[in-house]
Coordinates of N, CA, C and O and ligand atoms in Angstrom, one line a residue:
M61 N 0.5 -17.2 -1.1 CA 1.0 -15.9 -1.1 C 1.5 -15.7 0.2 O 0.8 -16.0 1.6
P62 N 2.8 -15.8 0.1 CA 3.6 -15.7 1.7 C 3.1 -14.2 2.4 O 3.0 -13.3 1.7
S63 N 3.1 -14.4 3.8 CA 2.7 -13.3 4.5 C 3.5 -13.0 5.5 O 4.1 -13.9 6.5
Q64 N 4.5 -11.9 5.2 CA 5.9 -11.8 5.9 C 5.4 -10.5 6.8 O 4.8 -9.7 6.8
G65 N 6.3 -10.9 8.0 CA 6.2 -9.9 9.2 C 5.1 -9.9 9.7 O 4.0 -10.5 9.6
R66 N 4.6 -9.1 11.0 CA 3.5 -9.2 11.7 C 2.4 -7.9 11.0 O 3.1 -6.6 10.5
R67 N 1.2 -8.1 11.4 CA 0.4 -7.1 10.8 C -0.3 -6.4 12.3 O -0.5 -7.1 13.1
S68 N -0.6 -5.2 12.1 CA -0.9 -4.7 13.3 C -2.5 -4.8 13.3 O -3.0 -4.9 14.7
A69 N -3.0 -5.4 12.4 CA -4.7 -5.6 12.6 C -5.1 -6.5 11.8 O -4.1 -6.8 10.4
P70 N -5.7 -7.3 12.2 CA -5.9 -8.4 11.2 C -6.8 -8.0 9.9 O -7.4 -6.8 9.9
L71 N -6.9 -8.6 9.0 CA -7.5 -8.5 7.7 C -8.6 -8.6 7.9 O -9.2 -10.0 8.5
P72 N -9.9 -7.9 7.0 CA -10.8 -8.2 7.5 C -11.5 -9.7 6.7 O -10.9 -10.2 6.0
K73 N -12.9 -10.4 7.0 CA -13.2 -11.3 6.3 C -13.6 -11.0 4.8 O -13.8 -10.0 4.5
G74 N -12.9 -12.0 4.4 CA -13.5 -11.7 2.8 C -12.3 -11.2 2.0 O -12.7 -10.3 1.1
W75 N -11.3 -11.0 3.0 CA -10.1 -10.1 2.3 C -9.5 -10.5 0.8 O -9.2 -9.8 0.1
D76 N -9.4 -11.9 0.8 CA -9.1 -12.1 -0.5 C -10.0 -11.7 -1.9 O -9.5 -11.3 -2.6
R77 N -11.2 -11.8 -1.6 CA -11.9 -11.1 -2.5 C -12.0 -9.7 -2.7 O -12.0 -9.5 -3.8
I78 N -11.8 -9.0 -1.4 CA -11.7 -7.6 -1.6 C -10.5 -7.2 -2.6 O -10.4 -6.1 -3.1
R79 N -9.2 -7.9 -2.1 CA -8.2 -7.7 -2.5 C -8.0 -7.9 -4.3 O -7.5 -7.1 -4.9
R80 N -8.8 -9.0 -4.7 CA -9.1 -8.9 -6.1 C -9.9 -8.0 -6.5 O -9.6 -7.3 -7.9
R81 N -10.8 -7.6 -5.9 CA -11.8 -6.6 -6.6 C -11.1 -5.3 -6.6 O -10.9 -4.4 -7.6
I82 N -10.0 -5.2 -5.8 CA -9.3 -3.7 -5.5 C -8.3 -3.7 -6.8 O -7.9 -2.5 -7.6
L83 N -7.5 -5.0 -7.0 CA -6.2 -5.3 -8.1 C -6.9 -4.9 -9.5 O -6.6 -4.4 -10.4
K84 N -8.4 -5.6 -9.3 CA -9.1 -5.3 -10.9 C -9.5 -3.7 -11.0 O -9.4 -3.3 -12.2
R85 N -10.0 -3.3 -9.8 CA -10.3 -2.1 -10.3 C -9.1 -1.0 -10.6 O -9.2 0.0 -11.7
D86 N -8.1 -1.1 -10.2 CA -6.7 -0.5 -10.2 C -6.1 -1.2 -11.3 O -5.2 -0.3 -11.7
G87 N -6.7 -1.9 -12.3 CA -6.1 -2.6 -13.6 C -4.7 -2.9 -13.3 O -3.6 -3.3 -13.9
H88 N -4.4 -3.6 -11.7 CA -3.2 -4.4 -11.7 C -2.3 -3.5 -11.9 O -0.7 -3.9 -12.3
H89 N -2.2 -2.3 -11.6 CA -0.9 -1.4 -11.5 C -1.1 -0.5 -10.6 O -2.2 -0.2 -9.7
C90 N -0.1 -0.3 -9.9 CA 0.6 0.2 -8.8 C 0.2 1.5 -9.2 O 0.1 2.7 -10.0
Q91 N -0.9 2.3 -8.2 CA -1.6 3.4 -8.0 C -0.5 4.7 -7.0 O -0.8 5.5 -7.0
W92 N 0.7 4.1 -6.7 CA 1.5 5.2 -5.7 C 1.8 6.4 -6.6 O 2.1 6.4 -7.8
L93 N 1.4 7.7 -6.0 CA 1.5 8.7 -6.5 C 2.8 9.1 -6.6 O 3.6 9.3 -5.4
L94 N 3.7 9.5 -7.8 CA 4.8 10.1 -7.7 C 5.1 11.6 -7.2 O 4.1 12.3 -7.6
D95 N 6.1 12.1 -6.7 CA 6.4 13.1 -6.7 C 6.0 14.0 -8.1 O 6.0 15.3 -8.0
A96 N 6.5 13.6 -8.8 CA 7.0 14.4 -10.1 C 5.7 14.1 -11.0 O 5.4 14.9 -12.1
G97 N 4.6 13.4 -10.3 CA 3.4 13.2 -11.0 C 2.7 12.1 -11.3 O 3.7 11.6 -11.7
G98 N 1.8 11.8 -11.9 CA 1.3 10.6 -12.4 C 1.4 9.6 -11.2 O 1.7 9.9 -9.9
I99 N 1.3 8.3 -11.7 CA 1.5 7.3 -10.8 C 2.4 6.1 -11.3 O 3.0 6.2 -12.1
C100 N 3.0 5.2 -10.2 CA 4.0 4.4 -10.7 C 3.6 3.7 -12.0 O 4.6 3.6 -12.7
N101 N 2.6 2.8 -12.0 CA 2.0 2.0 -13.1 C 2.7 1.0 -13.2 O 2.4 0.0 -14.1
E102 N 3.3 0.6 -12.3 CA 4.2 -1.0 -12.5 C 3.2 -1.9 -12.2 O 2.1 -1.4 -11.7
P103 N 3.1 -3.2 -12.9 CA 2.4 -4.1 -12.0 C 2.4 -4.6 -10.9 O 3.3 -4.4 -10.0
A104 N 0.7 -4.1 -10.4 CA 0.5 -4.4 -8.9 C 0.1 -5.7 -8.5 O -0.7 -6.5 -9.2
S105 N 0.8 -6.0 -7.4 CA -0.1 -7.6 -6.8 C -0.4 -7.4 -5.4 O -0.8 -8.4 -4.8
E106 N -0.3 -6.3 -4.7 CA -0.4 -6.1 -3.5 C -1.6 -4.8 -3.5 O -1.8 -3.8 -3.9
V107 N -2.3 -5.4 -2.5 CA -3.7 -4.3 -1.8 C -3.3 -3.7 -0.7 O -2.8 -4.4 0.3
D108 N -3.2 -2.3 -0.5 CA -2.7 -1.9 0.9 C -3.7 -0.7 1.2 O -4.5 -0.2 0.6
H109 N -3.7 -0.3 2.5 CA -4.6 0.2 3.3 C -3.7 1.7 3.2 O -2.6 2.0 3.7
K110 N -4.3 2.8 2.7 CA -3.7 4.1 2.6 C -3.8 4.5 3.9 O -2.4 5.2 4.2
N111 N -4.5 4.4 4.8 CA -4.1 5.1 6.0 C -4.6 3.6 7.0 O -5.5 3.1 7.0
P112 N -3.5 3.5 7.5 CA -3.0 2.3 8.1 C -3.6 2.0 9.5 O -3.7 3.0 10.2
A113 N -4.0 0.6 9.9 CA -4.6 0.4 11.0 C -4.0 1.0 12.2 O -4.6 1.5 13.2
Y114 N -2.6 1.1 12.6 CA -1.7 1.4 13.2 C -2.2 2.7 13.9 O -2.1 3.3 15.1
M115 N -2.8 3.9 12.9 CA -3.0 5.2 13.1 C -4.6 5.1 13.5 O -4.9 6.5 13.7
G116 N -5.0 4.0 14.0 CA -6.5 4.1 14.1 C -7.6 3.9 13.4 O -8.6 4.0 13.8
Y117 N -7.1 3.8 12.1 CA -7.9 3.7 11.0 C -8.2 2.1 11.0 O -7.4 1.3 11.2
D118 N -9.7 2.1 10.7 CA -9.8 0.2 10.5 C -10.8 0.5 9.5 O -12.0 0.1 9.6
D119 N -10.6 1.0 8.2 CA -11.4 1.4 7.4 C -10.5 0.4 6.1 O -9.8 0.4 5.4
H120 N -11.9 -0.6 5.6 CA -11.5 -1.6 4.9 C -12.4 -1.2 3.4 O -12.6 -2.0 2.7
S121 N -12.7 0.0 3.2 CA -13.8 0.5 2.2 C -12.8 0.6 0.7 O -11.3 0.9 1.1
D122 N -13.2 0.5 -0.2 CA -12.6 0.6 -1.3 C -11.9 2.3 -1.5 O -10.5 2.0 -2.2
D123 N -12.4 3.1 -0.7 CA -11.6 4.4 -0.8 C -10.5 4.3 -0.2 O -9.6 5.1 -0.4
N124 N -10.0 3.3 0.9 CA -9.1 3.4 1.7 C -8.0 2.3 1.1 O -7.1 2.0 1.7
L125 N -8.6 1.8 0.0 CA -7.6 0.7 -0.4 C -6.9 1.1 -1.8 O -7.8 1.7 -2.7
W126 N -5.7 0.3 -2.3 CA -5.1 1.0 -3.5 C -4.2 -0.1 -4.0 O -3.6 -0.9 -2.8
A127 N -4.2 -0.4 -5.1 CA -3.3 -1.7 -5.5 C -1.9 -0.8 -5.8 O -1.7 0.5 -5.8
L128 N -0.8 -1.7 -4.9 CA 0.7 -1.1 -4.9 C 1.3 -2.4 -5.6 O 1.2 -3.4 -5.4
C129 N 2.6 -1.9 -6.3 CA 3.7 -2.8 -6.6 C 4.2 -3.3 -5.5 O 4.3 -2.7 -4.3
S130 N 5.1 -4.5 -5.5 CA 5.6 -5.0 -3.9 C 6.6 -4.0 -3.6 O 7.1 -4.1 -2.4
W131 N 7.4 -3.3 -4.4 CA 8.3 -2.6 -4.1 C 8.2 -1.3 -3.2 O 8.4 -1.0 -2.5
H132 N 6.7 -0.6 -3.8 CA 6.2 0.5 -3.3 C 5.4 -0.2 -1.8 O 5.5 0.9 -0.7
H133 N 4.8 -1.2 -1.5 CA 4.5 -1.7 -0.8 C 5.2 -1.9 0.4 O 5.0 -1.4 1.6
A134 N 6.3 -2.6 0.0 CA 7.4 -2.8 1.0 C 7.8 -1.5 1.8 O 8.2 -1.4 3.0
R135 N 8.3 -0.8 0.6 CA 8.5 0.8 1.1 C 7.6 1.5 2.0 O 8.0 2.1 3.2
K136 N 6.6 1.2 1.9 CA 5.4 2.1 2.6 C 5.3 1.4 4.0 O 5.3 1.9 5.0
T137 N 5.1 -0.1 3.9 CA 5.0 -0.7 5.0 C 6.1 -0.4 6.0 O 6.3 -0.5 7.4
G138 N 7.5 -0.4 5.6 CA 8.5 0.1 6.3 C 8.6 1.3 6.9 O 9.1 1.2 8.1
R139 N 8.1 2.2 6.2 CA 8.0 3.3 6.6 C 7.0 3.7 7.8 O 7.1 4.2 9.1
E140 N 5.9 2.8 7.7 CA 4.9 2.9 8.5 C 5.1 2.1 10.2 O 4.9 2.5 11.1
A141 N 6.0 1.2 9.6 CA 6.6 0.4 10.8 C 7.4 1.1 11.8 O 7.4 1.4 12.9
S142 N 8.1 1.9 11.1 CA 9.1 2.9 11.7 C 8.6 4.0 12.4 O 8.9 4.5 13.6
A143 N 7.2 4.3 11.8 CA 6.8 5.5 11.9 C 5.9 5.1 13.1 O 5.7 5.8 14.3
A144 N 5.3 3.9 13.2 CA 4.7 3.5 14.3 C 5.7 3.4 15.8 O 5.1 3.7 17.0
A145 N 6.9 2.7 15.5 CA 7.6 2.8 16.6 C 7.9 3.9 17.3 O 7.9 4.0 18.4
H146 N 8.2 5.1 16.6 CA 7.9 6.5 17.3 C 6.8 6.9 17.2 O 6.5 8.2 17.8
A147 N 5.5 6.4 17.0 CA 4.4 7.1 17.6 C 4.0 8.2 16.9 O 3.9 9.1 17.4
L148 N 4.6 8.3 16.0 CA 4.1 9.5 14.5 C 3.9 9.0 13.6 O 3.9 8.1 13.2
P149 N 3.0 10.1 13.0 CA 2.4 9.9 11.6 C 3.7 9.7 10.7 O 4.9 10.0 10.9
P150 N 3.4 8.9 9.6 CA 4.6 9.0 8.4 C 5.2 10.3 8.1 O 4.3 11.2 7.9
R151 N 6.1 10.5 8.1 CA 6.7 11.5 7.3 C 6.9 11.4 5.8 O 7.3 10.5 5.2
A152 N 7.0 12.7 4.9 CA 7.1 12.8 3.8 C 8.7 12.5 3.3 O 9.1 13.4 4.1
R153 N 9.0 11.9 2.7 CA 10.4 11.9 2.6 C 10.9 12.1 1.2 O 10.0 11.8 0.2
P154 N 11.9 12.7 0.7 CA 12.2 12.9 -0.8 C 12.0 11.3 -1.5 O 12.3 10.4 -0.6
A155 N 11.5 11.0 -2.7 CA 11.2 9.8 -3.0 C 12.7 9.4 -3.7 O 13.4 10.5 -4.4
E156 N 12.6 8.4 -3.7 CA 13.9 7.2 -4.3 C 13.1 6.8 -5.7 O 12.0 6.9 -5.8
A157 N 14.2 7.0 -6.4 CA 13.8 6.6 -7.9 C 13.3 4.8 -7.7 O 14.1 4.2 -7.0
H158 N 12.3 4.9 -8.2 CA 11.7 3.5 -8.5 C 12.7 2.9 -9.6 O 13.3 3.1 -10.7
P159 N 13.3 1.5 -8.9 CA 14.0 0.7 -9.7 C 13.2 0.4 -11.2 O 14.1 0.4 -12.6
G160 N 12.2 0.5 -11.2 CA 11.6 0.1 -12.5 C 11.5 1.6 -13.8 O 10.9 1.1 -14.6
L161 N 11.6 2.3 -12.9 CA 11.5 3.7 -13.7 C 12.6 4.1 -14.4 O 12.9 5.1 -14.9
L162 N 14.0 3.2 -13.8 CA 15.3 4.2 -14.4 C 15.3 4.0 -15.7 O 14.7 3.0 -16.2
P163 N 16.0 5.0 -16.3 CA 15.8 4.5 -18.0 C 17.1 3.7 -18.4 O 17.9 3.2 -17.5
Ligands
ZN105 ZN1 5.0 1.0 -7.6

C-alpha cells in the first residue's frame, strides 16, 4: 500500500486492523455524501478521518472514520491540505461529477 504525501498526524496503533474493520463496516463502498443525495457507492479502498487531525481532532473512533474511494479520498485530502495551508476550515465547494457516475 503506497503512502503518498505527508501526513499531519501519525496513524494510530493497529491502524491496519481499524482500516479493515471500517472498510468491512461500510461494505467496501465509498460513503461520500453526494450533494444530489445518497452516497458515492464506488468501490472503496481508503479509510479517511471525517474530521482531520490538522483541525485539532485526534479522533480515531469508528464514528470519525469512513470508507472512501480513492478519487474522493484524494479530492478531500487535497482540499484539506490547501485549507490547512490557509489555516481555514475546508469550504464547501460545488460538487464535481464523479468520473464513475458519468452516464
Ligand atoms: Zn467516492
